[in-house]
Short mmCIF file of C-alpha atoms and ligand atoms in Angstrom, two decimals:
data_model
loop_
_atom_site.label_atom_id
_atom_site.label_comp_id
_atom_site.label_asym_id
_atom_site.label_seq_id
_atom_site.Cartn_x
_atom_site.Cartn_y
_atom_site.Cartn_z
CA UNK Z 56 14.47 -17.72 17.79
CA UNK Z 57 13.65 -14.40 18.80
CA UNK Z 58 11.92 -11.70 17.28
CA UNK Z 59 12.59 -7.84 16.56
CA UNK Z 60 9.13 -5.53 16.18
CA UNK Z 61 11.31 -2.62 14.27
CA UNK Z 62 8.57 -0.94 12.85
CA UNK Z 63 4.79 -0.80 11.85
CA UNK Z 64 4.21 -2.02 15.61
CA UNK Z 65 1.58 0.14 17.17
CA UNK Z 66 1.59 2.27 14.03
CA UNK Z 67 0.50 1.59 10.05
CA UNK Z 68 3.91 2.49 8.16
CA UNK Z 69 7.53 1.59 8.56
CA UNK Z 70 7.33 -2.62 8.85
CA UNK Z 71 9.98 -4.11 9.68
CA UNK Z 72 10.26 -7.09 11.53
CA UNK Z 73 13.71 -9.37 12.24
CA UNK Z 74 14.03 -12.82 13.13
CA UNK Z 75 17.32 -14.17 14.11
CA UNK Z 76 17.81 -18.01 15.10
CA UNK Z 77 20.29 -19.24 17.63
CA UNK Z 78 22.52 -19.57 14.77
CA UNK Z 79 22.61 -15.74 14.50
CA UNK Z 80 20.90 -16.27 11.03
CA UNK Z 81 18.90 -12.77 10.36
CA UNK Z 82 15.86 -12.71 8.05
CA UNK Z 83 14.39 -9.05 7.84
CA UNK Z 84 10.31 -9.05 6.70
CA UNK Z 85 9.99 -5.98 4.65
CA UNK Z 86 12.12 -2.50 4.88
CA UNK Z 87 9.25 0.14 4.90
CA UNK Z 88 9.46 3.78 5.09
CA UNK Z 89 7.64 5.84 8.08
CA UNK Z 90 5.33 8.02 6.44
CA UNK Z 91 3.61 11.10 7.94
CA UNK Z 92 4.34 13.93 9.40
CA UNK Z 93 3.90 13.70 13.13
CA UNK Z 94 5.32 10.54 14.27
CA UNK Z 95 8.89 11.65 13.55
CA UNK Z 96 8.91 9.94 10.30
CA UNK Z 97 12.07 11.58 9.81
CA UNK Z 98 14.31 10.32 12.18
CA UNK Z 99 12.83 6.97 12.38
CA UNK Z 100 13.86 6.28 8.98
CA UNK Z 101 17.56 6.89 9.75
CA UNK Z 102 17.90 4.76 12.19
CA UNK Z 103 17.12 1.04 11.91
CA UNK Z 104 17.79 0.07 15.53
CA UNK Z 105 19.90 -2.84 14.15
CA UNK Z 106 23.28 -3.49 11.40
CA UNK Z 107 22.12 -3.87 8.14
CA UNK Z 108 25.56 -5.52 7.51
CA UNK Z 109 23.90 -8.27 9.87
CA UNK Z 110 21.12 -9.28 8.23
CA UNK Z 111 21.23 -12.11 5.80
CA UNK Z 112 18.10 -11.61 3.70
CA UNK Z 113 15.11 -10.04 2.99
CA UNK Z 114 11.42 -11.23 2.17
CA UNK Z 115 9.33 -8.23 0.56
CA UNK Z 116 5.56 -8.67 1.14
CA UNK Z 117 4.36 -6.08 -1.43
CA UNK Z 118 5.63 -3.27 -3.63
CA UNK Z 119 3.42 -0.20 -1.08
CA UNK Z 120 6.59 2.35 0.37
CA UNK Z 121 5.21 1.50 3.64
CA UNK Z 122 6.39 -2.21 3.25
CA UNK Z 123 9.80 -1.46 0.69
CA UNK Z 124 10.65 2.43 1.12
CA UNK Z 125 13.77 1.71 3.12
CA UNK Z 126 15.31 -0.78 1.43
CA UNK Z 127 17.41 1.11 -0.60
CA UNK Z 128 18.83 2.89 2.50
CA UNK Z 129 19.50 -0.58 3.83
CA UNK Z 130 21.30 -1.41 0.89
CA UNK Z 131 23.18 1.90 1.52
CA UNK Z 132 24.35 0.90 5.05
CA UNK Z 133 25.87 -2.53 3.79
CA UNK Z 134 23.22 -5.41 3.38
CA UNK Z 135 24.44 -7.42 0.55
CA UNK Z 136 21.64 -10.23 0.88
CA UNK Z 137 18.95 -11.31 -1.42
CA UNK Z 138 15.65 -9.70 -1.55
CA UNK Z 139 13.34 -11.83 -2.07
CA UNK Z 140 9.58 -11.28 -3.58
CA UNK Z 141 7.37 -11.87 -6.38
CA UNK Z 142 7.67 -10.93 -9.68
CA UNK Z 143 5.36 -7.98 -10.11
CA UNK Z 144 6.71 -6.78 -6.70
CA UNK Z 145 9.98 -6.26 -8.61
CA UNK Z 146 8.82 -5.20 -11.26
CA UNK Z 147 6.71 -2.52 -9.62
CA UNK Z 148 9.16 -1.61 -6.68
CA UNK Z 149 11.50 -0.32 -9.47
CA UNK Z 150 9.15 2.45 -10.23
CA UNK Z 151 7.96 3.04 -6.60
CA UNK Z 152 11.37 3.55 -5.05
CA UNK Z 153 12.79 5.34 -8.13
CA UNK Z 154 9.93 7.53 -7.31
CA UNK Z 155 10.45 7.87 -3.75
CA UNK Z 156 14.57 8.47 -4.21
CA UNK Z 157 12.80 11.30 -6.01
CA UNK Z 158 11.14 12.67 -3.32
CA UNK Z 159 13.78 11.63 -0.65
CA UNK Z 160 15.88 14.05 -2.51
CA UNK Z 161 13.74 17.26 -3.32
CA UNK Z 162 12.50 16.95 0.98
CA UNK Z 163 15.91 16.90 1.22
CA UNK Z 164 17.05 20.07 -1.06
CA UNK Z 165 13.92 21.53 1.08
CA UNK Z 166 14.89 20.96 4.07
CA UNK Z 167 18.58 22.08 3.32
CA UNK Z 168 17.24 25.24 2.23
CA UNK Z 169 14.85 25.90 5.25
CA UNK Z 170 17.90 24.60 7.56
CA UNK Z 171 14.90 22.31 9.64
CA UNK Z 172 17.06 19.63 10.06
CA UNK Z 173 20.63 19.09 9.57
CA UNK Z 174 20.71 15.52 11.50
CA UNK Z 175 22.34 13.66 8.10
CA UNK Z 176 24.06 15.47 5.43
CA UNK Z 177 22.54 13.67 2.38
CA UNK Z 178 19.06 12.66 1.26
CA UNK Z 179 17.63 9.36 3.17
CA UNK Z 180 18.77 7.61 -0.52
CA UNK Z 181 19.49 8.58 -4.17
CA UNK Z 182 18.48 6.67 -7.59
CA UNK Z 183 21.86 4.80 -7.80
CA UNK Z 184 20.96 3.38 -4.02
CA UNK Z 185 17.58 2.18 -6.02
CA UNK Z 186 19.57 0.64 -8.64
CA UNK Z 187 22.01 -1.08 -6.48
CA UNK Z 188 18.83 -2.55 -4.54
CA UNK Z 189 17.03 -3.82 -7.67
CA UNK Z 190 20.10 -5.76 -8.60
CA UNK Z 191 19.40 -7.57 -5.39
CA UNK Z 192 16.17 -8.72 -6.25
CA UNK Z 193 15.25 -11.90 -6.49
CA UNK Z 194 11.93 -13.00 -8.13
CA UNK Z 195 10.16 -16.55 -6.52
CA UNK Z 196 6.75 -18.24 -8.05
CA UNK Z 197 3.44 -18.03 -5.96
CA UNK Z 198 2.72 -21.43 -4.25
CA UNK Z 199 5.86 -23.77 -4.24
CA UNK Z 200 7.98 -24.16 -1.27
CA UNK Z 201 11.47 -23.12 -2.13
CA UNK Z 202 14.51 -23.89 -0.51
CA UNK Z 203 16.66 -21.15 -0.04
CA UNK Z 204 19.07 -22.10 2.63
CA UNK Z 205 19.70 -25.24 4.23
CA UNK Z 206 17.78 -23.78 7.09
CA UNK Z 207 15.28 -21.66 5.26
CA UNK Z 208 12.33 -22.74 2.93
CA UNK Z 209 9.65 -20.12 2.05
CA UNK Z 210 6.50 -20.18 -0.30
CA UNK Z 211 4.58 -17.16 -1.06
CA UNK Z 212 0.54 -17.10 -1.15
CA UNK Z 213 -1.88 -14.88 -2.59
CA UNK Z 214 -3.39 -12.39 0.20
CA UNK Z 215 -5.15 -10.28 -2.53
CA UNK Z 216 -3.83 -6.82 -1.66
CA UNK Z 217 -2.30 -5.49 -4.66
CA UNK Z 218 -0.40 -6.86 -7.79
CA UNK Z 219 1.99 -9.13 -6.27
CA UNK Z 220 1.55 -9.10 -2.69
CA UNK Z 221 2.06 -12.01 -1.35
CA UNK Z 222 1.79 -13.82 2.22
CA UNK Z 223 5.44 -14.90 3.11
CA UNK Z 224 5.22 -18.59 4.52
CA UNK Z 225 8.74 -19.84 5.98
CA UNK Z 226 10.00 -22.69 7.56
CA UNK Z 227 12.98 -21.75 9.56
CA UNK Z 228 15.23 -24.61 11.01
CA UNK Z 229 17.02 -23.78 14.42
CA UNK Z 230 18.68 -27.12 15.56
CA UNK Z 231 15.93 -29.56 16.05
CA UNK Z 232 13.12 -27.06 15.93
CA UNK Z 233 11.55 -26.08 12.42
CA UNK Z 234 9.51 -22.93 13.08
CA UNK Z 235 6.43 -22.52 11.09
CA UNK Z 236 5.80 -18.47 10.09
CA UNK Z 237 3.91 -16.85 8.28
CA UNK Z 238 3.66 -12.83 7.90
CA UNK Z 239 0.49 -11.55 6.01
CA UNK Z 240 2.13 -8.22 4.86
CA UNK Z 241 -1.51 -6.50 4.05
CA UNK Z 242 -4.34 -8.45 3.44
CA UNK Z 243 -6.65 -7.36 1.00
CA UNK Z 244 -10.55 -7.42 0.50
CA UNK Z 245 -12.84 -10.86 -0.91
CA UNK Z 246 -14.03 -9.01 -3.95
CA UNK Z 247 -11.03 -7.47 -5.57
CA UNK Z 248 -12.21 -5.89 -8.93
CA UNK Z 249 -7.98 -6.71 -10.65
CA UNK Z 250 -6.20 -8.55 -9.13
CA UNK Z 251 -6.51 -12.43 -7.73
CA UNK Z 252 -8.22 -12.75 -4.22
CA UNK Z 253 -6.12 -14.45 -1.13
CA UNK Z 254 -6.32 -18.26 -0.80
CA UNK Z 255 -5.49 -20.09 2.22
CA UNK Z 256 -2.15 -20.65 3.67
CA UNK Z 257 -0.16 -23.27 5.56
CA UNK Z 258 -1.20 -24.01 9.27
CA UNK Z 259 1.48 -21.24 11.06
CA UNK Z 260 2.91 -21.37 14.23
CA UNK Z 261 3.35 -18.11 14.43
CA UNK Z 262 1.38 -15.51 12.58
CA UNK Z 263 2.58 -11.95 12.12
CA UNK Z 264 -1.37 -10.27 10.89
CA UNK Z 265 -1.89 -6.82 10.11
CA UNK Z 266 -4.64 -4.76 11.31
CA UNK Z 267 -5.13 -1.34 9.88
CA UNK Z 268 -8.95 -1.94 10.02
CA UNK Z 269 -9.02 -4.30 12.76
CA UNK Z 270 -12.51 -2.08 13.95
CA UNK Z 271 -14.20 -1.52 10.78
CA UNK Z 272 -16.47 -3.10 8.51
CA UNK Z 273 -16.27 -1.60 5.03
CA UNK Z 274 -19.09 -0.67 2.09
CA UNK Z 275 -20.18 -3.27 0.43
CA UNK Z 276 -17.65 -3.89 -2.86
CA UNK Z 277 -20.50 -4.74 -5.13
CA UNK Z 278 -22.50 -1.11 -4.77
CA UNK Z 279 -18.62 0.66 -5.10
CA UNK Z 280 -20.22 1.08 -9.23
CA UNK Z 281 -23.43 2.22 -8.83
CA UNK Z 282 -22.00 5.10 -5.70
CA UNK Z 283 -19.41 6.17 -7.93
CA UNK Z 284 -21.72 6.47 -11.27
CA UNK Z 285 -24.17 8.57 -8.76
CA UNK Z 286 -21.19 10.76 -7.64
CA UNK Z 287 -20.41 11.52 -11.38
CA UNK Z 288 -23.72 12.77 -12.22
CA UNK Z 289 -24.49 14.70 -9.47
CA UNK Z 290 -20.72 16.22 -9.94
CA UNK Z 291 -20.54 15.93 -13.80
CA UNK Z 292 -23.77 16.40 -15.16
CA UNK Z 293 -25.99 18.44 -12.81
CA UNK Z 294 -23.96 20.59 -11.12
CA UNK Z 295 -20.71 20.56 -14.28
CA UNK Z 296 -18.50 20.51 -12.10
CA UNK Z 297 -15.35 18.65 -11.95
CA UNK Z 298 -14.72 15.15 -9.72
CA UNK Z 299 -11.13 15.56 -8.14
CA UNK Z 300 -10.29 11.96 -6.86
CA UNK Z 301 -6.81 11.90 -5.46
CA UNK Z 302 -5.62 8.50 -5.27
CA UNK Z 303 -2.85 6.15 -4.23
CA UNK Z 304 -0.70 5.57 -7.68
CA UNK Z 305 -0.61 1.81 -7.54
CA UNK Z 306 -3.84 -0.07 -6.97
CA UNK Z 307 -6.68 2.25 -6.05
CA UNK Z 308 -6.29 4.08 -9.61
CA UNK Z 309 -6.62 0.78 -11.71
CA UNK Z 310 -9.45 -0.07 -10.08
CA UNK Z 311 -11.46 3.12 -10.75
CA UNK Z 312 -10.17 3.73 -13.64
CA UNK Z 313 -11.60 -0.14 -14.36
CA UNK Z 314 -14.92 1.03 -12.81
CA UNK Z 315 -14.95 3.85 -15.31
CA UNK Z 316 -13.91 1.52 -18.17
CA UNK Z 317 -16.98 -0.49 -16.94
CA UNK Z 318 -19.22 2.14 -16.86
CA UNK Z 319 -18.27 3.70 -20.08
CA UNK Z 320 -18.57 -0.25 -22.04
CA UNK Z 321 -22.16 -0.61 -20.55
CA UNK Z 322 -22.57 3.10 -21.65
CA UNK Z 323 -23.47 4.32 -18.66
CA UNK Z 324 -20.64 6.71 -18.30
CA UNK Z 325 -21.60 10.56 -19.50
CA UNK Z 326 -19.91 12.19 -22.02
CA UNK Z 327 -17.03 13.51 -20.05
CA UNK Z 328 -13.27 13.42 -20.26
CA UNK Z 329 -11.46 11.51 -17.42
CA UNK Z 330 -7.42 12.51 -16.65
CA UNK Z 331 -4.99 9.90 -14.62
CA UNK Z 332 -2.92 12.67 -13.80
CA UNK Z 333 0.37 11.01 -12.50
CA UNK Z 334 3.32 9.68 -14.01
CA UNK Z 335 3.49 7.71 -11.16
CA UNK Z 336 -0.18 6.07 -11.72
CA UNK Z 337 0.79 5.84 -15.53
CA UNK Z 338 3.81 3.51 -14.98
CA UNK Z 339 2.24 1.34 -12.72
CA UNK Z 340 -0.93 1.04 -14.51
CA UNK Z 341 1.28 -0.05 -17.14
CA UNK Z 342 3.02 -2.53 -15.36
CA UNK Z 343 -0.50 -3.90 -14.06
CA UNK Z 344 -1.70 -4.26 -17.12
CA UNK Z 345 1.44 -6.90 -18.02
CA UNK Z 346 0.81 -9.37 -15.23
CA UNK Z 347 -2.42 -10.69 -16.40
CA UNK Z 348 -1.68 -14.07 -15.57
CA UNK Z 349 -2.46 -12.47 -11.68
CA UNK Z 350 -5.81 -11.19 -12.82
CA UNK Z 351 -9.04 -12.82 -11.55
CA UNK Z 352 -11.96 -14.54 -13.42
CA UNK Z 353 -14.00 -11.86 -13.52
CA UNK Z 354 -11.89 -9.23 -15.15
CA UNK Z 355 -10.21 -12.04 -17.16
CA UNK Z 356 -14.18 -12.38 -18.30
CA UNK Z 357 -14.49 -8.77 -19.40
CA UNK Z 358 -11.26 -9.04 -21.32
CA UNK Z 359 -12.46 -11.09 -23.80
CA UNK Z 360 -14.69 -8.45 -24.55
CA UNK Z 361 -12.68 -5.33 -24.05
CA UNK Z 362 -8.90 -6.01 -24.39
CA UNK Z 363 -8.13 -2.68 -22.84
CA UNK Z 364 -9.78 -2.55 -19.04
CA UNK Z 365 -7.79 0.43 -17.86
CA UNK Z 366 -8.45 2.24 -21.55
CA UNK Z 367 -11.41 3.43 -22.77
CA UNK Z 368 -12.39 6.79 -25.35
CA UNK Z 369 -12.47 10.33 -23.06
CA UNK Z 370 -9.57 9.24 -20.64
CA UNK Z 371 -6.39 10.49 -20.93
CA UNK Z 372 -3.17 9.71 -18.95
CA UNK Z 373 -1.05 12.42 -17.97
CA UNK Z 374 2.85 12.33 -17.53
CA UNK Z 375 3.83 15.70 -18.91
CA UNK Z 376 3.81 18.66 -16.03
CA UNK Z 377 2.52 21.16 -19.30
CA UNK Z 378 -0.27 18.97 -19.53
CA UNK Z 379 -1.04 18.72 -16.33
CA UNK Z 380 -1.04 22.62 -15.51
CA UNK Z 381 -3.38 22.67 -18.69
CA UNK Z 382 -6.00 21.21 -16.81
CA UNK Z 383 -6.37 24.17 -14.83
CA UNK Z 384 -7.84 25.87 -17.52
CA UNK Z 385 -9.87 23.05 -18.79
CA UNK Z 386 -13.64 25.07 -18.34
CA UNK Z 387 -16.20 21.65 -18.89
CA UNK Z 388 -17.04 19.14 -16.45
CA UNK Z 389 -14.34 16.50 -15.90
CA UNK Z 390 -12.83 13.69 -13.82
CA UNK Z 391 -9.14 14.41 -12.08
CA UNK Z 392 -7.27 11.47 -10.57
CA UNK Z 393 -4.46 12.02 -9.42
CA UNK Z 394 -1.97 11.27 -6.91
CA UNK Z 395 -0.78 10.78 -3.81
CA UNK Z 396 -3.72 9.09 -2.24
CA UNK Z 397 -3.21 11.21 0.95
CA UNK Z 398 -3.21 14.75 -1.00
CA UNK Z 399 0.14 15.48 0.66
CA UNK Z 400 2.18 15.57 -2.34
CA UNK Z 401 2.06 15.16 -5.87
CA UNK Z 402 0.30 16.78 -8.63
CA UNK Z 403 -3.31 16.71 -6.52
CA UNK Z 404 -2.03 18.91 -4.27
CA UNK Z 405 -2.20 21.64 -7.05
CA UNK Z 406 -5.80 20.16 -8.13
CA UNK Z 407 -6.86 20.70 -4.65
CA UNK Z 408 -5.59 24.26 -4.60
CA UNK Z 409 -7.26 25.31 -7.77
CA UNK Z 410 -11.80 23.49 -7.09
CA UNK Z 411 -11.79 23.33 -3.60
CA UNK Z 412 -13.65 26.87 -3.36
CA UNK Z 413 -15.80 25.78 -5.81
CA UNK Z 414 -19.18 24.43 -5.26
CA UNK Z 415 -20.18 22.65 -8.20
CA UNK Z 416 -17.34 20.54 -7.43
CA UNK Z 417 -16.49 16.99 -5.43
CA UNK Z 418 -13.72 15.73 -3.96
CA UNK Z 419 -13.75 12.09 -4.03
CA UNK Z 420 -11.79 10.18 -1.09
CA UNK Z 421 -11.44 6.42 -2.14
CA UNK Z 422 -8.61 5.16 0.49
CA UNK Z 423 -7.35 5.75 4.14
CA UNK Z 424 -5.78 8.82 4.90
CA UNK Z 425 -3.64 9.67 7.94
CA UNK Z 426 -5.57 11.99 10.38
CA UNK Z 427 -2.67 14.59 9.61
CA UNK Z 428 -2.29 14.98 6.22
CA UNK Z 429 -4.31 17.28 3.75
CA UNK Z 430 -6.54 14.79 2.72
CA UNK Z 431 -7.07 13.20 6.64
CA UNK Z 432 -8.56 16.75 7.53
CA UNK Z 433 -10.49 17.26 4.59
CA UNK Z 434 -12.42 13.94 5.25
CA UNK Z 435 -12.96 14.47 9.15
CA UNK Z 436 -14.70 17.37 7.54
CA UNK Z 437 -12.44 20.46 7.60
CA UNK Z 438 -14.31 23.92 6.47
CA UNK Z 439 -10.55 25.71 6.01
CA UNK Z 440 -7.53 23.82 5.09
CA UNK Z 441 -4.25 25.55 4.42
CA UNK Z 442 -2.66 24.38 1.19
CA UNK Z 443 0.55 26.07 0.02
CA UNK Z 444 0.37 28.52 2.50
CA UNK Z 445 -2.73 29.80 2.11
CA UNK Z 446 -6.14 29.61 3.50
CA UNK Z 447 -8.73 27.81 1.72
CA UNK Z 448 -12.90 27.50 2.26
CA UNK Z 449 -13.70 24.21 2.06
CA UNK Z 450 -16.69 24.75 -0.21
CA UNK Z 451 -16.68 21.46 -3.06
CA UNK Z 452 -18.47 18.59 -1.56
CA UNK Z 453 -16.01 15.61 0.07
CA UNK Z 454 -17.42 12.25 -0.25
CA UNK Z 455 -15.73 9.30 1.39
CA UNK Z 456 -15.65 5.60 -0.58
CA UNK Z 457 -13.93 3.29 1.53
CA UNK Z 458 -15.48 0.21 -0.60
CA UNK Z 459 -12.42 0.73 -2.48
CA UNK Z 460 -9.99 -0.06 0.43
CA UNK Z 461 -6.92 -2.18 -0.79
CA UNK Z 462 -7.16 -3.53 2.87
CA UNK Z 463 -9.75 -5.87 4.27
CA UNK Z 464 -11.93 -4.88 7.03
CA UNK Z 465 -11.73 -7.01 10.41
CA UNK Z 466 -14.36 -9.63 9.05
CA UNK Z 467 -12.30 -10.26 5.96
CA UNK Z 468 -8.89 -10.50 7.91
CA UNK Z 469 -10.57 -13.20 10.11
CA UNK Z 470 -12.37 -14.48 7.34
CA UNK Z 471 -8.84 -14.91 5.88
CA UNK Z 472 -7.06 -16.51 9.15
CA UNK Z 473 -9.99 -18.88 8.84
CA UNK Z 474 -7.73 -21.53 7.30
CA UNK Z 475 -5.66 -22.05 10.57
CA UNK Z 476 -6.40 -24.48 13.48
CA UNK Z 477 -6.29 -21.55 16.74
CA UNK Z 478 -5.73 -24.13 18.35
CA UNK Z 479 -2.03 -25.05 16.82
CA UNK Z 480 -1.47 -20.98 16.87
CA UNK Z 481 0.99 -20.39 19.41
CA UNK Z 482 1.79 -17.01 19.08
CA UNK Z 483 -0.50 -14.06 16.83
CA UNK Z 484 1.56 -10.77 17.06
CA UNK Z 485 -0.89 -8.08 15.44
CA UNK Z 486 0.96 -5.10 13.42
CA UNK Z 487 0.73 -2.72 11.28
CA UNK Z 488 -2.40 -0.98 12.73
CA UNK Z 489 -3.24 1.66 15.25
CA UNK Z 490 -3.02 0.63 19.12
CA UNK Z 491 -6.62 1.45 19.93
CA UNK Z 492 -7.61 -0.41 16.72
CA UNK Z 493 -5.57 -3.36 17.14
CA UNK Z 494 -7.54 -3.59 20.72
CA UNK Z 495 -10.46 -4.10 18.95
CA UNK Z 496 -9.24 -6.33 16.49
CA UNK Z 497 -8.08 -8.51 19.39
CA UNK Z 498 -11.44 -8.79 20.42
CA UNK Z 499 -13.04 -9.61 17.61
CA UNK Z 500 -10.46 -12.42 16.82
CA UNK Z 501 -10.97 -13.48 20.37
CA UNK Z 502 -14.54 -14.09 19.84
CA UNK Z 503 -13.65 -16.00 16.73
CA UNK Z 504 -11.91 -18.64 18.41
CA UNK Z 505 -8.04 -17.03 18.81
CA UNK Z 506 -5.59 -17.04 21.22
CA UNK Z 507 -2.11 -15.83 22.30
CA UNK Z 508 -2.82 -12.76 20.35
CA UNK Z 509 -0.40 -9.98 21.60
CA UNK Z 510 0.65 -6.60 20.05
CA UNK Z 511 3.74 -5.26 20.23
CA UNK Z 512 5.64 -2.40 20.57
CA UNK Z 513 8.05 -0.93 18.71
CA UNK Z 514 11.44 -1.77 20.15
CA UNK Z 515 9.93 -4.82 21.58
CA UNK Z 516 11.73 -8.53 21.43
CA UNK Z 517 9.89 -11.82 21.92
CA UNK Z 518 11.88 -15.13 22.62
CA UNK Z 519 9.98 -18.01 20.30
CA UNK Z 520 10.05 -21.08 22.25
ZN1 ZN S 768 0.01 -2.20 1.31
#
C-alpha cells in the first residue's frame, strides 16, 4: 500500500491524504480547503495532484473547511464514491460548505472584477456542487466496525474535537496483509465544556496524528470561566466598553456562549446584552444543540437544570445584515461575537473596523489565528492594522484565551496516543501542523516512548510494507 501526503503536510489546512492498495483501490482521508493568504491557497485548491475519477471513497474526519472544503470540487471533477462520516458531520457540513460555495463565489466575482487571477474561469464550486456532494453522504455510528467493502472495514472513535469528529480506524485488506490505520483528523482537548471527550482507539499500525500544537501547552480549561468573567468586567462594567470576540462559527462560539449561559445561571454575568452575530454561528449552534446524545456528563448535568445551555435572557442571535449594522449604533456596553475566527472575513471584520480605536474596548482572541490574517497580527501585537483599506490605531485592548482551543496541546495529543503499544507502531506520519512545530512534537513523543515518527512533505509518497 502506498501513501499520498496531498495536503496539510508541513502546513495546518488543506488535508488530504490517499491510500491506494496493490489492487489500485483508492481511499481519500478528508478533502480540505487551503486557507490563507500566503501559501498560494489559491492555486493549491485547483489542483489535487491526483484524478478524482480514481478515487473510490472518502472518510471525512470532521465538518472544519480545513478537513471538507474541497469536497465539493472533487465531486465536480468526477468522484462518484461514498463519503463517509458521522452523523453530525453531515449534518453540519451542509451548512459549512453551503457557506463556503458562498464565499468561493463572491472571491470569485472579486477577483473577476480586479482581473488578479484568471487561472479558471468559474468559482472553485457553486451551491449545486454542495448539493450534489451531500447526496453522497453517508452517515456511520461511533464505535462499531463496519464493513464497507470486502477489503475495507472502518469504525469511527470519539477524538473530542468538535460535534462529530471522529478518529477514522480502518482495516484495509491487500492480499494477505490487513493494514491497521488509523487517522486522528484533529484531536481535541481532555476537558471539553459540549461535546464528548476522545476515548481510546484500536492498537494502529500506522497512525496518521496531527500536530498544530505539537510545542505548546495550553491554559488551564478549568480557569477559561473565571478569565473570561474578569475580561467582561474590566471591558463591560468599568471601562463600558464593548467585548468584540471574533470567533470560529462552529465550536468555539457554543462554548462561550455556554460559558456565558453559565455565568449568567450562577448570576454572575452583569447586566449586559450579548450578540452571536453570524448566521453562520446561528445554524450551527442550532444544529449542536440537536445532537445531544454527543454531549458529555457535565453539560448533560446542567441540562437538567437549564434546558437551554446556548440560551439565556440578554443574548441575542443575529442572522439579519440590518441587524447586524444596528449594532454599530448600539451606545451601552455589550458583548460582539462574531465570525470568522481569524477576523478575515465575515461580519467581524466590520466590528473590528468600527471599536478598534477605542479604548474602553477589548478584543477578545479565543482560537489560533494564522500569522497573516487580520486577527494573526492583531494578537502578535500590531499598533496599526489596515482593515478595508484604511489605517487603523490599534488602541482597544487584545487579550489572547487559548484555553478555549478546539485542539489539544502536545501533552493531550500524547496523552491521547497513550492507548497504543509504540512498540507495535510501525509507522507515525505527523500532519497537519507547522514544520518547526511538528519538530518539536517529534521530540516530545520521542521522549514518551515513540518511534518511526516521520513528517512528510507535501507531494511526498511512502510505500507501507
Ligand atoms: Zn478541526
Amino acid at each position: 500500500m502506498k501513501i499520498y501526503f496531498k495536503g496539510a503536510a508541513g502546513t495546518v489546512t488543506g488535508s488530504k491524504h490517499l491510500l491506494e492498495t496493490e489492487q489500485g483501490l483508492k481511499i481519500l482521508l478528508d478533502c480540505g480547503l487551503y486557507q490563507g493568504k500566503e501559501s498560494g491557497a489559491g492555486r493549491e485548491n485547483r489542483h489535487f495532484g491526483f484524478d478524482p475519477q480514481t478515487v473510490d471513497m472518502v472518510f471525512l474526519s470532521h465538518a472544519h473547511i480545513d478537513h471538507s472544503g474541497l469536497l465539493p470540487r472533487l465531486v465536480k471533477e468526477g468522484f462518484k464514491g461514498k463519503i463517509y462520516c458521522t452523523e453530525p458531520t453531515r449534518a453540519l457540513c451542509e451548512i459549512m460548505l453551503a457557506d463556503s460555495a458562498h464565499i468561493q463565489q463572491a472571491d470569485f466575482s472579486y477577483q473577476s472584477k480586479k482581473s488578479i487571477s484568471q487561472e479558471d474561469s468559474e468559482p472553485l464550486y457553486t451551491i449545486d456542487d454542495v448539493v450534489k456532494t451531500i447526496d453522497l453522504f453517508e452517515p456511520l455510528a461511533y464505535d462499531e466496525w463496519i464493513i464497507l467493502h470486502d477489503d475495507i472495514t472502518v469504525m469511527f472513535t470519539y477524538v473530542g474535537h468538535i460535534l462529530g469528529s471522529a478518529c477514522v480506524n480502518l482495516r484495509v485488506r491487500e492480499g494477505k496483509k490487513t493494514h491497521r490505520i488509523a487517522y486522528t483528523g484533529d484531536i481535541g482537548r481532555t476537558n471539553q465544556q459540549i461535546i464528548k471527550g476522545s476515548e481510546p482507539f484500536p492498537q494502529a499500525e500506522v497512525i496518521l496524528c496531527e500536530s498544530t500544537y505539537g510545542n505548546r501547552v495550553h491554559d488551564d480549561q478549568t480557569m477559561s470561566e473565571k478569565k473570561l468573567l474578569e475580561v467582561v468586567q474590566e471591558t463591560c462594567v468599568e471601562n463600558k466598553g464593548k467585548l468584540i470576540i471574533p470567533s470560529f462559527s462552529l465550536g468555539r462560539t457554543q462554548e462561550i456562549v455556554h460559558t456565558l449561559d453559565r455565568l449568567e445561571s450562577a448570576g454572575k454575568l452583569p447586566s449586559i446584552k450579548v450578540f452571536v452575530d453570524s448566521p453562520l454561528s446561528t445554524n450551527a449552534t442550532d444544529i449542536v444543540r440537536s445532537f445531544p446524545e454527543h454531549f458529555n456528563e457535565r453539560i448533560l448535568k446542567y441540562m437538567e437544570k437549564d434546558a437551554q445551555p446556548f440560551g439565556f435572557s440578554g443574548l441575542h442571535y443575529i442572522r439579519d445584515v440590518k441587524y447586524s449594522k444596528m449594532l454599530n449604533q448600539l451606545k451601552e456596553p455589550c458583548i460582539i461575537i462574531s465570525a470568522s475566527g481569524m477576523a478575515e472575513a465575515g461580519r467581524i471584520v466590520h466590528h473590528l473596523a468600527n471599536n478598534i480605536e477605542d479604548k474602553r474596548n477589548t478584543i477578545l482572541f479565543i482560537g489560533y489565528c494564522e500569522p497573516s490574517t487580520l486577527g494573526g497580527r492583531l494578537r502578535d501585537g500590531a499598533q496599526k492594522v489596515q482593515i478595508f483599506g484604511h489605517d487603523h490605531d490599534v488602541k482597544a485592548k487584545v487579550v489572547v484565551m487559548d484555553s478555549y482551543s478546539a485542539h489539544g496541546d502536545y501533552q493531550e495529543m500524547i496523552e491521547y496516543l497513550s492507548c497504543q503499544q509504540p512498540h507495535l507502531i510501525k509507522h507515525l506520519f505527523l500532519v497537519h501542523g507547522r514544520n518547526d512545530v511538528q519538530q518539536e512534537f517529534k521530540g516530545h513523543l520521542d521522549q514518551a516512548g515513540f518511534h518511526h515518527i516521520s513528517i512528510p512533505k507535501k507531494g511526498d509518497v511512502v510505500e507501507l510494507s
